[in-house]
Short mmCIF file of C-alpha atoms and ligand atoms in Angstrom, two decimals:
data_model
loop_
_atom_site.label_atom_id
_atom_site.label_comp_id
_atom_site.label_asym_id
_atom_site.label_seq_id
_atom_site.Cartn_x
_atom_site.Cartn_y
_atom_site.Cartn_z
CA MET A 1 5.82 29.49 -1.24
CA ARG A 2 4.73 26.32 -3.63
CA TYR A 3 6.69 23.24 -2.84
CA GLU A 4 7.19 19.78 -5.18
CA MET A 5 7.14 16.68 -3.02
CA VAL A 6 10.18 13.72 -3.43
CA CYS A 7 8.77 10.63 -2.28
CA GLY A 8 10.65 6.75 -1.93
CA MET A 9 8.86 4.36 -0.50
CA GLU A 10 10.20 0.72 1.31
CA THR A 11 7.87 -1.98 1.16
CA HIS A 12 8.12 -4.96 3.56
CA VAL A 13 6.52 -8.15 1.87
CA GLU A 14 5.89 -11.29 3.63
CA LEU A 15 7.24 -14.55 1.45
CA ALA A 16 4.95 -17.11 1.43
CA THR A 17 7.52 -19.78 2.00
CA LYS A 18 6.10 -22.75 3.84
CA THR A 19 8.64 -22.33 6.63
CA LYS A 20 10.44 -19.72 8.22
CA ILE A 21 13.34 -18.13 7.01
CA PHE A 22 16.19 -19.90 9.77
CA CYS A 23 14.07 -22.76 11.52
CA ASN A 24 11.37 -25.20 10.19
CA CYS A 25 8.67 -23.23 12.26
CA THR A 26 5.31 -22.65 10.15
CA THR A 27 4.79 -19.33 8.93
CA ALA A 28 0.69 -19.67 8.50
CA PHE A 29 -1.11 -16.45 9.93
CA GLY A 30 -2.83 -16.26 13.12
CA GLY A 31 -2.94 -19.68 15.46
CA ALA A 32 -2.55 -19.22 19.30
CA PRO A 33 0.12 -16.89 20.65
CA ASN A 34 3.43 -18.48 20.98
CA THR A 35 2.87 -22.09 19.52
CA HIS A 36 4.56 -21.52 15.87
CA CYS A 37 7.85 -20.66 17.70
CA CYS A 38 11.28 -22.88 18.75
CA PRO A 39 14.61 -22.12 20.38
CA ILE A 40 15.95 -20.80 16.92
CA CYS A 41 13.21 -18.08 16.31
CA THR A 42 13.11 -16.60 19.89
CA GLY A 43 17.07 -16.20 19.64
CA GLN A 44 17.63 -18.70 22.29
CA PRO A 45 21.48 -18.80 23.03
CA GLY A 46 23.45 -21.56 21.37
CA THR A 47 21.24 -22.05 18.95
CA LEU A 48 22.17 -21.51 15.14
CA PRO A 49 20.09 -20.35 12.06
CA LEU A 50 19.91 -22.42 8.34
CA LEU A 51 18.97 -20.16 5.82
CA ASN A 52 15.97 -21.26 3.70
CA GLU A 53 17.06 -21.83 0.64
CA LYS A 54 13.25 -21.05 -0.73
CA VAL A 55 13.48 -17.36 0.63
CA VAL A 56 16.28 -16.75 -2.00
CA GLU A 57 14.43 -17.79 -4.20
CA TYR A 58 11.62 -15.99 -3.99
CA ALA A 59 13.72 -13.02 -3.86
CA ILE A 60 15.25 -13.97 -6.95
CA ARG A 61 11.64 -14.31 -8.64
CA ALA A 62 10.86 -10.82 -6.63
CA GLY A 63 13.58 -9.07 -8.07
CA LEU A 64 13.42 -10.49 -11.80
CA ALA A 65 9.65 -9.41 -11.78
CA LEU A 66 10.73 -6.12 -10.84
CA HIS A 67 13.71 -6.14 -13.87
CA CYS A 68 16.64 -6.45 -11.52
CA THR A 69 19.83 -7.27 -11.52
CA ILE A 70 20.42 -10.23 -9.33
CA ASN A 71 23.88 -10.28 -7.40
CA GLU A 72 25.71 -13.66 -7.52
CA HIS A 73 27.48 -12.76 -4.44
CA CYS A 74 25.29 -12.32 -1.51
CA HIS A 75 25.57 -12.28 2.59
CA MET A 76 23.16 -11.61 5.55
CA ASP A 77 24.08 -8.58 8.10
CA ARG A 78 23.00 -7.94 11.83
CA LYS A 79 20.96 -4.95 12.49
CA ASN A 80 21.20 -4.02 16.03
CA TYR A 81 18.21 -2.60 18.07
CA VAL A 82 16.51 -3.53 21.00
CA TYR A 83 12.77 -3.79 21.21
CA PRO A 84 10.73 -6.68 22.99
CA ASP A 85 9.48 -7.88 19.21
CA LEU A 86 13.35 -8.98 18.73
CA PRO A 87 14.54 -11.24 21.41
CA LYS A 88 18.13 -11.49 19.83
CA ALA A 89 18.53 -7.71 19.84
CA TYR A 90 18.95 -7.86 16.47
CA GLN A 91 17.31 -8.57 13.32
CA ILE A 92 19.28 -10.70 10.68
CA SER A 93 18.88 -8.59 7.60
CA GLN A 94 20.90 -7.43 4.49
CA PHE A 95 23.10 -4.43 4.18
CA ASP A 96 25.39 -4.06 1.43
CA GLU A 97 25.24 -7.09 -0.65
CA PRO A 98 21.25 -7.40 -1.04
CA VAL A 99 20.26 -10.31 -3.14
CA CYS A 100 18.46 -7.74 -5.74
CA GLU A 101 19.54 -4.14 -6.88
CA HIS A 102 18.30 -1.52 -9.47
CA GLY A 103 15.03 -2.53 -11.14
CA TYR A 104 11.78 -0.48 -11.69
CA ILE A 105 8.25 -0.26 -11.67
CA GLU A 106 6.23 1.48 -14.64
CA LEU A 107 3.35 3.15 -14.49
CA ASP A 108 0.71 3.69 -16.83
CA SER A 109 1.96 7.40 -17.57
CA GLY A 110 5.32 5.60 -18.69
CA LYS A 111 7.11 6.81 -16.13
CA ARG A 112 9.69 4.38 -14.52
CA ILE A 113 10.02 4.50 -10.66
CA GLY A 114 13.42 2.90 -9.66
CA ILE A 115 14.01 0.15 -7.15
CA THR A 116 17.35 0.63 -5.45
CA ARG A 117 17.30 -2.76 -3.90
CA ILE A 118 15.38 -5.62 -2.47
CA HIS A 119 17.03 -7.13 0.83
CA ILE A 120 15.91 -10.43 2.43
CA GLU A 121 15.17 -10.22 5.94
CA GLU A 122 13.31 -11.89 9.18
CA ASP A 123 10.12 -10.65 10.42
CA ALA A 124 9.83 -9.14 14.25
CA GLY A 125 7.24 -10.67 16.59
CA LYS A 126 4.43 -8.96 17.35
CA LEU A 127 3.27 -6.90 20.76
CA VAL A 128 -0.26 -6.78 21.59
CA HIS A 129 -1.60 -4.03 23.88
CA GLU A 130 -4.44 -5.41 26.12
CA ASN A 131 -5.85 -4.64 29.96
CA GLY A 132 -3.21 -2.36 30.48
CA TYR A 133 -0.68 -4.96 29.85
CA THR A 134 1.52 -5.54 26.75
CA TYR A 135 1.79 -9.20 25.59
CA ILE A 136 4.50 -10.65 22.90
CA ASP A 137 3.22 -12.98 20.64
CA TYR A 138 6.58 -14.55 18.62
CA ASN A 139 4.92 -16.47 15.95
CA ARG A 140 5.53 -13.68 13.32
CA GLY A 141 9.22 -13.47 14.27
CA GLY A 142 11.67 -15.52 11.69
CA VAL A 143 8.95 -15.17 8.66
CA PRO A 144 10.87 -14.47 5.92
CA LEU A 145 10.17 -11.05 4.58
CA ILE A 146 11.74 -8.96 1.18
CA GLU A 147 11.87 -5.32 1.64
CA ILE A 148 12.07 -3.44 -1.84
CA VAL A 149 12.99 0.10 -1.35
CA SER A 150 12.37 2.41 -4.16
CA GLU A 151 14.35 5.61 -5.10
CA PRO A 152 12.85 8.69 -4.64
CA ASP A 153 11.30 8.77 -7.75
CA ILE A 154 7.51 9.15 -6.82
CA SER A 155 6.51 12.76 -7.12
CA SER A 156 2.57 12.70 -5.95
CA PRO A 157 0.23 10.77 -3.71
CA GLU A 158 -1.51 9.02 -6.67
CA GLU A 159 1.60 8.01 -7.97
CA ALA A 160 2.78 6.42 -4.76
CA ARG A 161 -0.56 4.49 -4.61
CA GLU A 162 -0.29 3.42 -8.07
CA TYR A 163 3.53 2.13 -7.24
CA ALA A 164 2.14 0.15 -4.31
CA GLU A 165 -0.77 -1.27 -6.65
CA LYS A 166 1.42 -2.11 -9.25
CA LEU A 167 3.91 -3.89 -6.82
CA GLN A 168 1.26 -5.66 -4.98
CA LEU A 169 -0.24 -7.52 -8.39
CA THR A 170 3.63 -8.11 -9.78
CA MET A 171 3.90 -10.09 -6.23
CA ARG A 172 0.71 -11.97 -6.29
CA TYR A 173 1.40 -12.95 -10.34
CA VAL A 174 4.71 -14.29 -9.18
CA GLY A 175 3.38 -16.15 -6.66
CA VAL A 176 5.83 -14.71 -3.52
CA SER A 177 3.21 -13.50 -1.69
CA ASP A 178 -0.46 -12.62 -1.03
CA CYS A 179 0.64 -8.98 -0.30
CA LYS A 180 -2.84 -8.54 2.10
CA MET A 181 -2.43 -5.14 3.43
CA GLN A 182 -5.34 -5.51 5.91
CA GLU A 183 -3.26 -8.54 7.26
CA GLY A 184 0.27 -7.06 7.27
CA SER A 185 1.43 -9.17 4.73
CA MET A 186 2.52 -5.89 2.75
CA ARG A 187 3.38 -3.11 4.70
CA CYS A 188 4.56 0.48 3.13
CA ASP A 189 6.84 3.14 4.87
CA VAL A 190 6.63 6.14 2.89
CA ASN A 191 9.25 8.68 2.87
CA VAL A 192 8.47 12.43 2.09
CA SER A 193 10.08 15.76 1.68
CA LEU A 194 9.70 18.83 0.07
CA ARG A 195 11.72 21.23 -1.89
CA PRO A 196 10.73 24.48 -3.23
CA VAL A 197 8.85 24.45 -6.82
CA GLY A 198 12.26 24.19 -9.41
CA THR A 199 14.96 23.69 -7.04
CA THR A 200 16.90 20.23 -7.06
CA GLU A 201 18.23 19.54 -3.60
CA PHE A 202 16.26 17.53 -1.30
CA GLY A 203 14.61 18.41 1.96
CA THR A 204 14.48 17.04 4.97
CA ARG A 205 12.46 13.48 4.72
CA THR A 206 10.05 12.07 7.37
CA GLU A 207 8.97 8.35 7.06
CA SER A 208 5.74 7.14 7.81
CA LYS A 209 5.39 3.68 8.95
CA ASN A 210 3.38 0.76 8.05
CA ILE A 211 0.50 2.16 6.00
CA ASN A 212 -2.03 -0.55 6.15
CA SER A 213 -4.33 -0.02 2.92
CA LEU A 214 -3.43 1.69 -0.20
CA ALA A 215 -6.09 4.35 0.34
CA ASN A 216 -4.20 5.23 3.45
CA ILE A 217 -1.18 5.78 1.43
CA VAL A 218 -2.57 8.56 -0.43
CA LYS A 219 -3.90 10.59 2.99
CA ALA A 220 -1.08 10.07 5.02
CA ILE A 221 1.31 11.60 2.19
CA ASN A 222 -1.23 14.55 1.57
CA ARG A 223 -1.47 15.24 5.69
CA GLU A 224 2.30 15.10 5.62
CA ILE A 225 2.53 17.33 2.81
CA GLU A 226 0.15 19.55 4.91
CA ARG A 227 2.36 19.24 7.72
CA GLN A 228 5.77 20.05 6.21
CA THR A 229 3.94 23.15 4.05
CA ASP A 230 3.28 24.51 6.88
CA ILE A 231 6.50 23.89 8.82
CA LEU A 232 8.57 25.48 5.79
CA ASP A 233 5.72 28.43 5.24
CA SER A 234 6.62 29.63 8.77
CA GLY A 235 10.41 29.83 8.44
CA GLU A 236 10.81 26.72 10.44
CA GLN A 237 13.00 23.26 9.53
CA VAL A 238 11.37 20.12 9.17
CA LEU A 239 13.22 17.33 11.60
CA GLN A 240 14.07 14.28 10.35
CA ALA A 241 11.65 12.00 11.98
CA THR A 242 9.45 8.47 12.07
CA MET A 243 5.99 9.26 11.70
CA ARG A 244 2.62 7.40 12.69
CA TYR A 245 -0.27 7.86 10.57
CA ASP A 246 -3.69 7.26 12.51
CA ALA A 247 -6.06 6.19 9.93
CA ASP A 248 -9.51 6.79 12.68
CA THR A 249 -8.43 10.40 12.90
CA ASP A 250 -6.69 10.72 9.69
CA GLU A 251 -3.75 12.60 11.58
CA ILE A 252 -0.36 12.52 11.32
CA SER A 253 1.99 13.03 14.09
CA ILE A 254 5.80 12.14 15.05
CA MET A 255 6.46 8.98 17.05
CA ARG A 256 10.16 9.09 17.48
CA LEU A 257 13.26 11.62 16.10
CA LYS A 258 14.68 9.43 13.21
CA GLU A 259 17.76 7.03 13.87
CA ASN A 260 20.14 6.95 10.90
CA SER A 261 21.50 3.28 9.34
CA ASP A 262 24.80 4.26 11.63
CA ASP A 263 22.56 3.64 15.01
CA TYR A 264 22.00 0.10 13.87
CA ARG A 265 25.40 -0.83 14.02
CA TYR A 266 25.45 -2.98 10.76
CA PHE A 267 28.23 -5.91 10.77
CA PRO A 268 27.76 -9.06 9.16
CA GLU A 269 26.27 -12.02 10.35
CA PRO A 270 28.65 -14.43 11.54
CA ASP A 271 26.65 -17.26 12.01
CA ILE A 272 25.48 -17.41 8.02
CA LEU A 273 27.93 -18.04 5.50
CA ARG A 274 28.18 -15.80 2.55
CA PHE A 275 26.24 -17.49 -0.11
CA ILE A 276 26.68 -17.26 -3.82
CA ILE A 277 23.88 -17.35 -6.59
CA PRO A 278 24.66 -19.39 -9.33
CA ALA A 279 24.07 -17.61 -12.86
CA GLU A 280 21.96 -20.82 -14.01
CA LYS A 281 20.05 -20.59 -10.96
CA ILE A 282 18.80 -17.26 -12.27
CA GLU A 283 18.44 -17.94 -15.54
CA GLU A 284 16.16 -21.06 -14.80
CA ALA A 285 14.31 -18.61 -12.54
CA ARG A 286 14.18 -16.18 -15.16
CA ARG A 287 12.45 -18.61 -17.69
CA ALA A 288 9.74 -19.93 -15.16
CA LEU A 289 8.61 -16.08 -14.71
CA PRO A 290 4.71 -16.44 -15.84
CA GLU A 291 3.37 -13.56 -17.80
CA LEU A 292 3.38 -10.31 -15.91
CA PRO A 293 0.38 -7.55 -15.22
CA THR A 294 1.42 -5.35 -18.13
CA ALA A 295 2.00 -7.75 -20.91
CA LYS A 296 -1.37 -9.75 -19.71
CA LEU A 297 -3.30 -5.98 -19.37
CA ALA A 298 -1.87 -5.66 -22.96
CA ARG A 299 -2.60 -9.28 -24.25
CA TYR A 300 -6.42 -9.22 -22.79
CA MET A 301 -6.77 -5.85 -25.13
CA GLU A 302 -5.65 -7.04 -28.30
CA GLU A 303 -6.04 -10.73 -28.40
CA TYR A 304 -9.52 -10.73 -26.35
CA GLU A 305 -10.16 -7.44 -28.04
CA LEU A 306 -11.47 -6.06 -24.13
CA PRO A 307 -12.03 -2.36 -23.66
CA GLU A 308 -9.31 -0.76 -21.72
CA ASN A 309 -11.52 -0.36 -18.74
CA ASN A 310 -12.83 -3.92 -19.05
CA ALA A 311 -9.31 -5.35 -19.32
CA ARG A 312 -8.22 -3.55 -15.94
CA GLN A 313 -11.02 -4.47 -13.69
CA LEU A 314 -9.88 -8.38 -14.77
CA TYR A 315 -6.24 -8.22 -15.20
CA LYS A 316 -6.29 -7.04 -11.26
CA TYR A 317 -6.93 -9.70 -9.57
CA LYS A 318 -5.15 -13.24 -9.97
CA LYS A 319 -7.78 -15.57 -9.57
CA VAL A 320 -9.83 -13.57 -12.23
CA THR A 321 -7.20 -13.68 -14.45
CA GLU A 322 -6.71 -17.89 -13.91
CA PHE A 323 -10.86 -18.45 -14.05
CA LEU A 324 -10.90 -16.10 -17.37
CA GLU A 325 -8.23 -17.64 -19.01
CA GLY A 326 -9.26 -21.07 -17.92
CA THR A 327 -12.45 -20.66 -19.45
CA VAL A 328 -10.82 -19.68 -22.47
CA ALA A 329 -8.67 -22.47 -22.69
CA ALA A 330 -12.21 -24.69 -22.33
CA GLY A 331 -13.16 -23.14 -26.01
CA ALA A 332 -15.25 -20.06 -24.66
CA GLY A 333 -15.09 -16.79 -26.25
CA ALA A 334 -12.93 -14.19 -24.57
CA LYS A 335 -15.46 -11.36 -24.66
CA ASN A 336 -18.87 -13.15 -23.81
CA THR A 337 -16.86 -14.61 -20.73
CA ALA A 338 -15.51 -11.49 -20.07
CA ASN A 339 -18.69 -9.72 -19.91
CA LEU A 340 -20.31 -12.63 -17.75
CA ILE A 341 -17.82 -12.15 -14.80
CA LEU A 342 -17.35 -8.33 -15.17
CA ARG A 343 -21.82 -8.07 -15.07
CA THR A 344 -22.74 -11.36 -13.24
CA ILE A 345 -20.29 -12.59 -11.25
CA TYR A 346 -18.82 -9.63 -10.16
CA SER A 347 -22.02 -7.88 -8.87
CA GLN A 348 -22.15 -10.62 -6.55
CA MET A 349 -18.64 -9.23 -5.03
CA ALA A 350 -19.29 -6.35 -3.24
CA THR A 351 -15.56 -5.54 -2.27
CA GLU A 352 -12.01 -5.58 -3.52
CA GLU A 353 -11.41 -8.21 -1.07
CA ASP A 354 -13.91 -10.60 -2.48
CA LYS A 355 -12.78 -10.20 -6.36
CA GLU A 356 -9.38 -10.95 -4.50
CA ASN A 357 -10.34 -14.06 -3.00
CA PHE A 358 -12.78 -14.84 -6.32
CA GLU A 359 -14.82 -17.76 -4.56
CA ILE A 360 -17.35 -19.65 -6.72
CA PRO A 361 -18.32 -22.82 -7.18
CA THR A 362 -18.49 -22.83 -10.64
CA THR A 363 -15.33 -24.23 -12.88
CA PRO A 364 -13.88 -22.79 -15.85
CA ALA A 365 -15.25 -25.83 -17.73
CA GLN A 366 -18.64 -25.55 -16.48
CA MET A 367 -18.55 -21.79 -17.59
CA ALA A 368 -17.02 -22.62 -20.70
CA GLU A 369 -20.41 -24.53 -21.49
CA LEU A 370 -22.48 -21.62 -20.40
CA VAL A 371 -20.32 -19.07 -22.73
CA LYS A 372 -20.20 -21.36 -25.74
CA LEU A 373 -24.20 -21.56 -26.04
CA ILE A 374 -23.97 -17.57 -26.19
CA ASP A 375 -20.95 -17.75 -28.76
CA GLU A 376 -22.68 -20.03 -30.78
CA LYS A 377 -26.21 -17.89 -30.19
CA LYS A 378 -27.69 -20.49 -29.22
CA MET A 379 -28.81 -18.77 -25.91
CA ASN A 380 -28.58 -14.64 -25.76
CA PHE A 381 -26.56 -12.87 -23.54
CA ASN A 382 -29.59 -12.11 -20.72
CA SER A 383 -30.70 -15.53 -20.43
CA ALA A 384 -27.27 -17.01 -20.05
CA ALA A 385 -26.90 -14.50 -17.01
CA GLU A 386 -29.58 -15.70 -15.43
CA VAL A 387 -28.62 -19.40 -15.61
CA LEU A 388 -25.09 -17.83 -14.51
CA VAL A 389 -26.90 -16.84 -11.69
CA LYS A 390 -28.35 -20.40 -10.58
CA MET A 391 -24.86 -22.13 -11.20
CA LEU A 392 -23.15 -19.61 -8.85
CA GLY A 393 -25.99 -20.54 -6.36
CA SER A 394 -25.43 -24.44 -6.55
CA GLY A 395 -22.46 -25.24 -8.24
CA GLU A 396 -24.13 -27.43 -11.31
CA SER A 397 -23.88 -27.28 -14.68
CA VAL A 398 -25.71 -25.54 -17.16
CA SER A 399 -27.55 -29.08 -18.06
CA ALA A 400 -28.94 -28.56 -14.66
CA TYR A 401 -30.97 -25.45 -15.60
CA VAL A 402 -31.41 -25.68 -19.16
CA LYS A 403 -33.06 -28.75 -21.49
CA GLU A 404 -31.31 -30.25 -24.53
CA GLU A 405 -34.19 -29.05 -26.74
CA GLU A 406 -34.34 -25.43 -25.62
CA LEU A 407 -30.47 -25.24 -27.11
CA ALA A 408 -31.24 -26.36 -30.16
CA GLY A 409 -31.31 -22.90 -31.27
CA VAL A 410 -33.37 -21.42 -34.58
CA SER A 411 -33.34 -23.07 -37.61
CA ASN A 412 -32.83 -20.95 -40.44
CA ASP A 413 -36.26 -21.60 -42.14
CA ASP A 414 -37.97 -20.46 -38.75
CA LEU A 415 -35.94 -17.36 -38.52
CA ALA A 416 -37.42 -16.58 -42.30
CA VAL A 417 -41.00 -17.39 -41.11
CA TRP A 418 -41.21 -15.45 -38.21
CA CYS A 419 -39.22 -12.27 -40.23
CA ARG A 420 -42.28 -12.62 -42.86
CA GLU A 421 -44.65 -12.34 -40.62
CA ALA A 422 -43.14 -9.70 -39.02
CA VAL A 423 -43.12 -7.43 -41.93
CA GLU A 424 -46.66 -8.41 -43.00
CA ASN A 425 -48.07 -7.88 -39.38
CA ASN A 426 -46.70 -4.23 -39.04
CA PRO A 427 -47.60 -2.24 -42.52
CA LYS A 428 -47.73 0.59 -40.56
CA ALA A 429 -43.76 0.27 -39.25
CA VAL A 430 -43.02 -0.58 -43.16
CA GLU A 431 -44.24 2.64 -44.03
CA ASP A 432 -42.50 4.81 -41.30
CA ILE A 433 -39.29 2.90 -42.41
CA LYS A 434 -39.52 3.67 -46.12
CA ASN A 435 -40.34 7.62 -44.96
CA GLY A 436 -36.73 7.56 -43.09
CA LYS A 437 -37.69 6.58 -39.61
CA ASP A 438 -35.77 3.54 -39.59
CA LYS A 439 -36.33 3.15 -35.61
CA ALA A 440 -39.87 1.66 -36.27
CA ILE A 441 -37.78 -1.79 -37.25
CA ASN A 442 -37.84 -2.46 -33.48
CA VAL A 443 -41.03 -3.84 -33.72
CA MET A 444 -40.44 -6.29 -35.89
CA PHE A 445 -37.34 -7.45 -33.87
CA GLY A 446 -39.56 -7.50 -30.59
CA TYR A 447 -42.07 -9.75 -32.66
CA VAL A 448 -39.12 -11.94 -33.49
CA MET A 449 -37.47 -12.36 -30.57
CA LYS A 450 -40.63 -13.32 -28.83
CA MET A 451 -41.51 -15.90 -31.34
CA SER A 452 -37.61 -16.94 -31.22
CA LYS A 453 -38.16 -17.04 -27.15
CA GLY A 454 -34.96 -14.59 -27.42
CA LYS A 455 -32.68 -16.98 -29.36
CA ALA A 456 -32.96 -15.24 -32.65
CA ASP A 457 -30.10 -13.57 -34.18
CA ILE A 458 -31.18 -10.20 -34.40
CA LYS A 459 -28.06 -9.01 -37.00
CA VAL A 460 -29.33 -12.13 -39.04
CA ALA A 461 -33.02 -11.28 -38.90
CA GLU A 462 -32.29 -7.70 -39.72
CA GLY A 463 -30.84 -8.51 -42.86
CA ILE A 464 -33.69 -10.71 -43.77
CA ILE A 465 -36.55 -7.97 -42.57
CA ARG A 466 -34.36 -5.23 -44.67
CA ASP A 467 -34.71 -7.87 -47.60
CA ILE A 468 -38.32 -8.74 -47.26
CA ILE A 469 -38.98 -5.01 -47.24
CA SER A 470 -36.64 -3.72 -50.15
CA LYS A 471 -38.03 -6.35 -52.49
CA LEU A 472 -42.17 -4.98 -51.66
P1 ADP B 501 17.31 4.35 5.43
O1 ADP B 501 18.17 3.00 5.02
O2 ADP B 501 18.17 5.28 6.73
O3 ADP B 501 15.87 4.30 5.62
P2 ADP B 501 17.46 5.55 2.42
O4 ADP B 501 18.66 6.45 1.83
O5 ADP B 501 17.71 3.84 2.29
O6 ADP B 501 17.68 5.44 4.45
O7 ADP B 501 16.43 5.79 1.78
C1 ADP B 501 14.77 4.93 2.39
C2 ADP B 501 13.82 5.35 1.18
O8 ADP B 501 13.83 7.07 1.57
C3 ADP B 501 14.49 5.24 0.12
O9 ADP B 501 13.07 4.56 -0.60
C4 ADP B 501 14.40 6.32 -0.74
O10 ADP B 501 14.00 6.84 -1.81
C5 ADP B 501 13.78 7.53 0.27
N1 ADP B 501 14.38 9.28 0.06
C6 ADP B 501 15.43 8.99 0.60
N2 ADP B 501 15.72 10.33 0.75
C7 ADP B 501 14.49 11.40 0.57
C8 ADP B 501 14.26 12.29 0.64
N3 ADP B 501 14.52 13.64 0.75
N4 ADP B 501 12.79 12.69 0.53
C9 ADP B 501 12.28 11.61 0.30
N5 ADP B 501 12.40 10.14 0.09
C10 ADP B 501 13.55 9.86 0.19
MG1 MG B 502 14.45 2.35 5.97
ZN1 ZN B 503 11.09 -21.44 14.76
#
């Protein structure tokens, strides 16, 4: 039988607040085990949690960026479960009154993947398995998270990947998280079920937890589709289960049969008061939102006149957008800036992570100085690219590599003389052009470029040369 996939994703994003959700401990990643902890985030009896206002602010910002409505009335709930990473034996989360609801992410195809809800909660500690022992590090316990739950609107592994990537980019744009999947600041749980093509009722789903890269989202879903297809084809039933995807072996296996939300015995958290998010606070956050990815991409194509594939390679990295826009703001043309970034800077950056971090010594102001030389035809693109490589190596400005007089550019008088010489020195080429072999003009371009040390504007030279030839 042929099946179609139904998929919904739950994405945990660690918020970039300085302190944890209910205490003043740092949220810094790493650190010696159990040094970023206090009695509150290790759940000692007699302590009381105090909700970090910034966490609510960040959740609002994330929700607005994903077109959600923000609930003015909220409260926290206890989600009970027993596991050593959670010393209180309950996680403080939100159940029936999350901060945000009813949003969406729009894919390139125009299809919208609904966002059911975004709620705030605390992260758990981390179990470290070593030398046959299990150790517990509570540094991560109490780090604030938002969990973004999608509708089951995703219908292919590629859509799942695109959804996660757009989500990641949007969270980075609004500055609520660095969303580094390899460091765990963004983790995806993928729910997958199959149903016969043409039917509408959902099949039983499984949930693959904590997938840690975009590529693995696609792989895990593919493995799960294969597994469920085999089960259904052999006439058996898929069991609702939590799955583990092993990226090393590219295999998926059942970790445990799935608990339902009933099993968590959710109830309102008695230690934290209900809270109200005033409408004016929401409007203030809405006004403060930066330009979002879709709008930026469109602007790069329209205002900066970049081809779509170039615009896409630039808008994907927040620091690159800041560098590009900073350079343009300093007076450089967007096209030449973009081309230098794509051809010269990116060629020094091997991985996605390198581009994401975009660590270069050159400032937008220094970059603008260089790009303006191309814009003003004082230097050709390739020479500028060579200078840029040196600037990237040293952090110095253009002036360290290019002397004033070299930047004088080409005077119209000189250009006219060289063009005339080019024509006079190449009677054979002139003949060829007159006989329709237009390519022969390249010989003359070569001469002009040589005489001008690459600085001549070839379009202008062409006009002059054709004018001379036409009058011969
Ligand atoms: P729970 O809270 O028990 O994890 P939810 O109903 O909130 O369950 O759903 C969790 C995620 O699973 C959501 O992203 C949702 O879109 C997705 N989902 C629900 N039912 C299915 C299904 N039959 N197939 C695929 N995904 C599903
Ligand atoms: Mg769930
Ligand atoms: Zn603490």
